[in-house]
CSV table of C-alpha atoms in Angstrom, one decimal:
chain,number,residue,atom,x,y,z
F,88,MET,CA,-0.6,-77.1,-123.4
F,89,ALA,CA,-1.2,-73.4,-123.7
F,90,ARG,CA,-3.0,-74.0,-127.0
F,91,ALA,CA,-5.3,-76.6,-125.4
F,92,THR,CA,-6.0,-74.3,-122.5
F,93,ASN,CA,-7.0,-71.5,-125.0
F,94,PHE,CA,-9.1,-74.0,-126.9
F,95,PHE,CA,-11.1,-75.0,-123.8
F,96,HIS,CA,-11.6,-71.3,-123.0
F,97,TRP,CA,-13.0,-70.8,-126.5
F,98,TYR,CA,-15.7,-73.4,-125.8
F,99,GLY,CA,-16.9,-71.8,-122.7
F,100,LEU,CA,-14.9,-73.7,-120.1
F,101,GLU,CA,-12.8,-72.3,-117.3
F,102,SER,CA,-10.2,-73.9,-115.0
F,103,ARG,CA,-11.2,-74.2,-111.4
F,104,VAL,CA,-9.2,-75.5,-108.4
F,105,VAL,CA,-11.5,-77.0,-105.8
F,106,LYS,CA,-10.5,-78.2,-102.3
F,107,LEU,CA,-12.5,-81.1,-101.1
F,108,ASP,CA,-13.4,-82.2,-97.6
F,109,ASN,CA,-11.5,-85.5,-98.0
F,110,GLY,CA,-8.1,-84.0,-98.5
F,111,ALA,CA,-8.0,-83.7,-102.2
F,112,THR,CA,-7.5,-80.6,-104.3
F,113,ILE,CA,-8.9,-81.0,-107.8
F,114,ARG,CA,-8.3,-79.1,-111.0
F,115,CYS,CA,-11.4,-79.1,-113.1
F,116,TRP,CA,-12.6,-77.6,-116.3
F,117,ALA,CA,-16.2,-76.4,-115.8
F,118,PRO,CA,-18.6,-74.2,-117.6
F,119,LYS,CA,-18.0,-70.4,-117.2
F,120,LYS,CA,-21.8,-70.1,-117.3
F,121,THR,CA,-24.2,-73.1,-117.0
F,122,ARG,CA,-26.7,-73.3,-119.9
F,123,LYS,CA,-29.1,-75.7,-118.3
F,124,ASN,CA,-27.8,-78.5,-120.6
F,125,PRO,CA,-27.4,-82.0,-119.1
F,126,PRO,CA,-24.2,-82.2,-117.1
F,127,LEU,CA,-21.5,-84.6,-118.5
F,128,VAL,CA,-18.4,-85.6,-116.7
F,129,LEU,CA,-15.3,-86.8,-118.7
F,130,LEU,CA,-12.7,-88.9,-116.9
F,131,HIS,CA,-9.3,-89.4,-118.6
F,132,ALA,CA,-7.0,-92.4,-118.8
F,133,PHE,CA,-4.0,-93.2,-116.6
F,134,GLY,CA,-1.1,-90.9,-117.3
F,135,LEU,CA,-3.2,-88.2,-119.0
F,136,TYR,CA,-5.2,-85.3,-117.6
F,137,GLY,CA,-8.4,-83.4,-118.4
F,138,LEU,CA,-7.0,-81.5,-121.4
F,139,SER,CA,-6.7,-84.9,-123.2
F,140,TRP,CA,-10.4,-84.6,-124.1
F,141,ILE,CA,-9.6,-81.8,-126.5
F,142,PHE,CA,-11.0,-83.6,-129.5
F,143,GLN,CA,-14.4,-84.2,-127.7
F,144,VAL,CA,-15.0,-80.7,-126.4
F,145,PRO,CA,-16.2,-79.1,-129.6
F,146,SER,CA,-18.8,-81.8,-130.2
F,147,PHE,CA,-19.8,-82.6,-126.7
F,148,SER,CA,-20.2,-78.9,-125.6
F,149,LYS,CA,-23.0,-78.4,-128.1
F,150,SER,CA,-25.3,-80.6,-126.1
F,151,PHE,CA,-23.9,-80.8,-122.6
F,152,ASP,CA,-22.4,-78.8,-119.7
F,153,LEU,CA,-19.0,-80.3,-119.4
F,154,TYR,CA,-17.0,-81.0,-116.3
F,155,ILE,CA,-13.5,-82.3,-117.0
F,156,PRO,CA,-11.4,-83.0,-113.9
F,157,ASP,CA,-7.8,-84.0,-113.5
F,158,LEU,CA,-8.0,-87.2,-111.4
F,159,VAL,CA,-6.0,-87.2,-108.2
F,160,PHE,CA,-2.2,-87.1,-108.9
F,161,PHE,CA,-2.7,-86.4,-112.5
F,162,GLY,CA,-2.4,-82.9,-114.1
F,163,ASP,CA,-2.8,-80.4,-111.3
F,164,SER,CA,-4.8,-82.5,-108.9
F,165,THR,CA,-3.3,-83.7,-105.6
F,166,SER,CA,-4.3,-85.0,-102.2
F,167,SER,CA,-3.0,-85.2,-98.6
F,168,SER,CA,-4.9,-88.4,-98.1
F,169,ALA,CA,-3.1,-91.8,-98.1
F,170,GLU,CA,-6.0,-93.3,-100.1
F,171,ARG,CA,-5.0,-94.6,-103.5
F,172,SER,CA,-7.9,-96.8,-104.8
F,173,GLU,CA,-10.3,-96.1,-107.6
F,174,PHE,CA,-13.0,-95.9,-104.8
F,175,TYR,CA,-11.2,-92.8,-103.5
F,176,GLN,CA,-11.0,-91.3,-107.0
F,177,ALA,CA,-14.8,-91.9,-107.4
F,178,GLU,CA,-15.5,-90.2,-104.1
F,179,CYS,CA,-13.4,-87.2,-105.2
F,180,VAL,CA,-15.3,-86.8,-108.5
F,181,VAL,CA,-18.7,-87.0,-106.9
F,182,GLU,CA,-17.8,-84.5,-104.1
F,183,LEU,CA,-16.3,-82.2,-106.7
F,184,LEU,CA,-19.6,-82.2,-108.6
F,185,GLU,CA,-21.5,-81.5,-105.4
F,186,LYS,CA,-19.3,-78.5,-104.9
F,187,PHE,CA,-20.4,-77.3,-108.3
F,188,GLY,CA,-24.1,-77.9,-107.3
F,189,VAL,CA,-24.5,-80.7,-109.8
F,190,ASN,CA,-26.5,-83.6,-108.3
F,191,LYS,CA,-27.3,-85.7,-111.4
F,192,PHE,CA,-25.0,-86.3,-114.3
F,193,ASP,CA,-23.8,-88.7,-117.0
F,194,VAL,CA,-20.2,-89.9,-117.0
F,195,VAL,CA,-17.8,-91.0,-119.7
F,196,GLY,CA,-14.6,-92.7,-118.7
F,197,THR,CA,-11.7,-94.1,-120.8
F,198,SER,CA,-9.4,-96.8,-119.6
F,199,TYR,CA,-8.5,-96.0,-115.9
F,200,GLY,CA,-11.1,-93.2,-116.0
F,201,GLY,CA,-13.7,-95.9,-116.8
F,202,PHE,CA,-12.7,-97.8,-113.7
F,203,VAL,CA,-13.5,-94.6,-111.7
F,204,ALA,CA,-16.7,-94.1,-113.6
F,205,TYR,CA,-17.8,-97.7,-112.8
F,206,ARG,CA,-17.2,-97.2,-109.1
F,207,MET,CA,-19.0,-93.9,-109.1
F,208,ALA,CA,-22.1,-95.6,-110.7
F,209,HIS,CA,-22.1,-98.4,-108.2
F,210,MET,CA,-21.4,-96.3,-105.1
F,211,PHE,CA,-23.6,-93.3,-106.0
F,212,PRO,CA,-26.5,-94.6,-108.2
F,213,GLU,CA,-28.6,-91.6,-107.1
F,214,VAL,CA,-26.4,-89.1,-108.9
F,215,VAL,CA,-24.9,-91.1,-111.8
F,216,ARG,CA,-27.5,-91.3,-114.6
F,217,ARG,CA,-25.8,-93.1,-117.5
F,218,VAL,CA,-22.3,-94.5,-118.0
F,219,VAL,CA,-20.1,-94.7,-121.1
F,220,LEU,CA,-17.0,-96.9,-120.8
F,221,SER,CA,-14.4,-96.4,-123.5
F,222,ASN,CA,-11.9,-99.3,-123.8
F,223,SER,CA,-12.2,-99.7,-120.1
F,224,ALA,CA,-12.3,-103.2,-118.6
F,225,PRO,CA,-13.4,-103.1,-114.9
F,226,ASN,CA,-13.8,-106.8,-115.4
F,227,LYS,CA,-10.1,-107.2,-116.2
F,228,ASP,CA,-8.1,-110.0,-114.6
F,229,PRO,CA,-4.5,-110.9,-114.0
F,230,ALA,CA,-4.3,-112.6,-117.3
F,231,SER,CA,-4.9,-109.3,-119.1
F,232,ASP,CA,-2.0,-107.8,-117.3
F,233,ARG,CA,0.3,-110.7,-118.2
F,234,ARG,CA,-0.6,-110.5,-121.9
F,235,LEU,CA,0.1,-106.8,-121.9
F,236,VAL,CA,3.5,-107.2,-120.2
F,237,GLU,CA,4.5,-110.0,-122.5
F,238,TYR,CA,3.4,-108.1,-125.6
F,239,CYS,CA,5.5,-105.1,-124.6
F,240,GLY,CA,8.4,-107.1,-123.4
F,241,VAL,CA,8.6,-105.4,-120.0
F,242,ARG,CA,8.6,-106.5,-116.4
F,243,SER,CA,5.3,-105.0,-115.1
F,244,VAL,CA,2.3,-103.0,-116.1
F,245,ALA,CA,3.9,-100.0,-114.4
F,246,ASP,CA,6.7,-100.1,-117.0
F,247,VAL,CA,4.0,-99.6,-119.7
F,248,LEU,CA,1.9,-97.0,-118.0
F,249,MET,CA,4.8,-95.1,-116.5
F,250,PRO,CA,7.6,-95.2,-119.0
F,251,SER,CA,11.0,-93.9,-117.8
F,252,ASN,CA,12.4,-93.0,-121.2
F,253,TRP,CA,11.2,-91.7,-124.5
F,254,ARG,CA,11.5,-95.2,-126.2
F,255,ASP,CA,9.1,-96.7,-123.7
F,256,ALA,CA,6.9,-93.6,-124.1
F,257,ARG,CA,6.7,-94.4,-127.8
F,258,THR,CA,5.7,-98.0,-127.0
F,259,ALA,CA,2.9,-96.6,-124.9
F,260,PHE,CA,1.7,-94.4,-127.8
F,261,GLU,CA,1.8,-97.4,-130.1
F,262,LEU,CA,-0.5,-99.3,-127.8
F,263,CYS,CA,-3.1,-96.5,-128.2
F,264,PHE,CA,-3.2,-96.5,-132.0
F,265,TYR,CA,-4.1,-99.0,-134.6
F,266,LYS,CA,-1.7,-97.2,-136.9
F,267,LEU,CA,0.6,-94.6,-135.3
F,268,PRO,CA,1.0,-91.6,-137.6
F,269,ARG,CA,4.0,-92.2,-139.9
F,270,ILE,CA,5.6,-88.8,-139.1
F,271,MET,CA,6.0,-88.8,-135.3
F,272,PRO,CA,9.4,-87.3,-134.4
F,273,ASP,CA,11.1,-88.5,-131.2
F,274,PHE,CA,10.9,-85.1,-129.6
F,275,VAL,CA,7.2,-85.6,-129.3
F,276,PHE,CA,7.7,-88.5,-127.0
F,277,LYS,CA,10.4,-86.8,-125.0
F,278,ASP,CA,8.3,-83.7,-124.4
F,279,TYR,CA,5.3,-85.9,-123.5
F,280,LEU,CA,7.4,-87.8,-121.1
F,281,GLU,CA,8.5,-84.6,-119.3
F,282,ALA,CA,5.0,-83.1,-119.2
F,283,VAL,CA,3.0,-86.1,-118.1
F,284,TYR,CA,5.1,-88.9,-116.6
F,285,LYS,CA,7.7,-87.1,-114.6
F,286,LYS,CA,5.2,-85.6,-112.1
F,287,ASN,CA,3.9,-87.4,-109.0
F,288,THR,CA,5.7,-90.5,-110.0
F,289,LYS,CA,5.6,-92.1,-106.6
F,290,GLU,CA,1.9,-91.4,-106.1
F,291,LYS,CA,1.0,-92.8,-109.5
F,292,LEU,CA,2.8,-96.0,-108.7
F,293,GLU,CA,0.8,-96.1,-105.5
F,294,LEU,CA,-2.4,-95.6,-107.6
F,295,LEU,CA,-1.5,-98.7,-109.6
F,296,GLN,CA,-0.8,-100.7,-106.5
F,297,GLY,CA,-3.9,-99.4,-104.8
F,298,LEU,CA,-6.2,-100.4,-107.7
F,299,VAL,CA,-8.8,-103.0,-106.4
F,300,LEU,CA,-10.0,-104.1,-109.8
F,301,GLY,CA,-8.4,-106.9,-111.7
F,302,LYS,CA,-6.4,-108.7,-109.0
F,303,ALA,CA,-6.5,-112.4,-108.1
F,304,ASP,CA,-8.1,-111.6,-104.7
F,305,SER,CA,-10.4,-108.8,-106.0
F,306,PRO,CA,-14.0,-109.1,-104.8
F,307,GLU,CA,-16.6,-109.9,-107.4
F,308,LEU,CA,-17.4,-107.0,-109.7
F,309,PRO,CA,-20.8,-105.6,-108.9
F,310,THR,CA,-23.4,-105.0,-111.5
F,311,LEU,CA,-24.8,-101.5,-112.2
F,312,SER,CA,-28.4,-100.2,-112.2
F,313,GLN,CA,-27.7,-97.6,-114.8
F,314,ASP,CA,-27.8,-97.9,-118.6
F,315,VAL,CA,-24.2,-98.5,-119.9
F,316,LEU,CA,-22.6,-98.0,-123.3
F,317,ILE,CA,-19.4,-99.9,-123.8
F,318,VAL,CA,-17.3,-98.4,-126.6
F,319,TRP,CA,-14.2,-100.4,-127.9
F,320,GLY,CA,-11.6,-100.4,-130.6
F,321,ASP,CA,-11.5,-103.8,-132.3
F,322,HIS,CA,-7.6,-103.8,-132.2
F,323,ASP,CA,-7.1,-102.8,-128.6
F,324,LYS,CA,-3.8,-104.3,-127.4
F,325,VAL,CA,-4.3,-103.2,-123.8
F,326,PHE,CA,-7.8,-104.8,-123.2
F,327,ASP,CA,-8.8,-107.2,-125.9
F,328,VAL,CA,-12.3,-106.6,-127.3
F,329,GLU,CA,-13.5,-109.9,-125.7
F,330,TYR,CA,-13.7,-107.9,-122.4
F,331,ALA,CA,-16.3,-105.6,-123.9
F,332,TYR,CA,-18.6,-108.6,-124.6
F,333,LYS,CA,-17.9,-110.2,-121.3
F,334,LEU,CA,-18.7,-107.0,-119.5
F,335,LYS,CA,-22.0,-106.7,-121.5
F,336,LYS,CA,-22.9,-110.2,-120.4
F,337,HIS,CA,-22.1,-109.3,-116.8
F,338,LEU,CA,-24.2,-106.2,-116.8
F,339,GLY,CA,-27.2,-107.6,-118.7
F,340,GLU,CA,-29.8,-106.0,-120.9
F,341,GLN,CA,-29.1,-102.4,-119.8
F,342,ALA,CA,-25.7,-102.5,-121.4
F,343,GLU,CA,-24.8,-102.3,-125.1
F,344,VAL,CA,-21.6,-102.5,-127.1
F,345,ALA,CA,-20.3,-100.3,-129.9
F,346,VAL,CA,-17.1,-101.6,-131.6
F,347,ILE,CA,-15.1,-99.2,-133.8
F,348,LYS,CA,-13.2,-100.9,-136.5
F,349,ASN,CA,-9.5,-100.4,-137.2
F,350,THR,CA,-9.0,-98.7,-133.9
F,351,ALA,CA,-6.9,-99.6,-130.8
F,352,HIS,CA,-7.1,-98.4,-127.2
F,353,ALA,CA,-7.9,-94.7,-127.8
F,354,PRO,CA,-10.8,-94.3,-130.2
F,355,GLN,CA,-11.3,-90.8,-128.9
F,356,PHE,CA,-8.0,-89.8,-130.5
F,357,GLU,CA,-7.9,-92.2,-133.5
F,358,ARG,CA,-11.5,-92.1,-134.7
F,359,VAL,CA,-12.6,-88.7,-133.4
F,360,SER,CA,-15.7,-88.2,-135.5
F,361,GLU,CA,-17.1,-91.7,-135.2
F,362,TYR,CA,-16.4,-91.9,-131.5
F,363,ASN,CA,-18.0,-88.5,-130.8
F,364,LYS,CA,-21.1,-89.4,-132.9
F,365,ILE,CA,-21.6,-92.7,-131.0
F,366,VAL,CA,-21.3,-91.2,-127.6
F,367,VAL,CA,-23.4,-88.1,-128.2
F,368,SER,CA,-26.1,-90.1,-130.0
F,369,TYR,CA,-26.3,-92.5,-127.0
F,370,LEU,CA,-26.4,-89.7,-124.4
F,371,LYS,CA,-29.0,-87.7,-126.2
F,372,ARG,CA,-31.5,-90.5,-126.2
F,373,PRO,CA,-34.6,-89.7,-124.1
């Protein structure tokens, strides 16, 4: 973690803790000095935190002023509010950017972070310019959860996203990669479990329960007015690639799909160069 922190500093970012009016306190990596580049917000997956964008910072920081928050109850972000939905997360991120004086930005969200990005785009169309969704299925349904649970041989999605032991943590890692690196000692998963999954456990479970998307009684998913890039790994075992094409059909002509071959749920880790090139090229379009 210390190395990642130093790495972010090297690329002109500093860690800020911002108290919001809605009860949240957000840790965010933000530019030490703004360079008048387009602002870009990066939203991490469930169970991770802002530093997980370490492989994107060198590439993205060349063209954008980066804002990389820990979502509420991940990393060092917390809240006194009882709200747990992705709507609340969206409100927190937008208010955070307001505190930084940023009133128009692009947003990239992966998995759970994509759910938050989608809500931000729908709720605040005047501030969200373009959206990139990475292996994120806001159009998911109960069937996708059932398939995931059956594949992993567990009782619930929470058992996958919040492993209680290092073996389950390894299973979570395997979901993210098309091919997990051959040499991956067990202590990696044990250390990761302690660092990421043993903090705010109760609140994270409440976030899963409070998720509005993807339930049998969920309201119809709204469309978006923004241009949307949908990036997906073709071997995603969490959200099948079919959800990418269904989402594109739902959003219409302003959405496009980019599928990365031989990649699973985390192309930003597994195919760093290709992923970064796809996202940067899209966001640099006039």
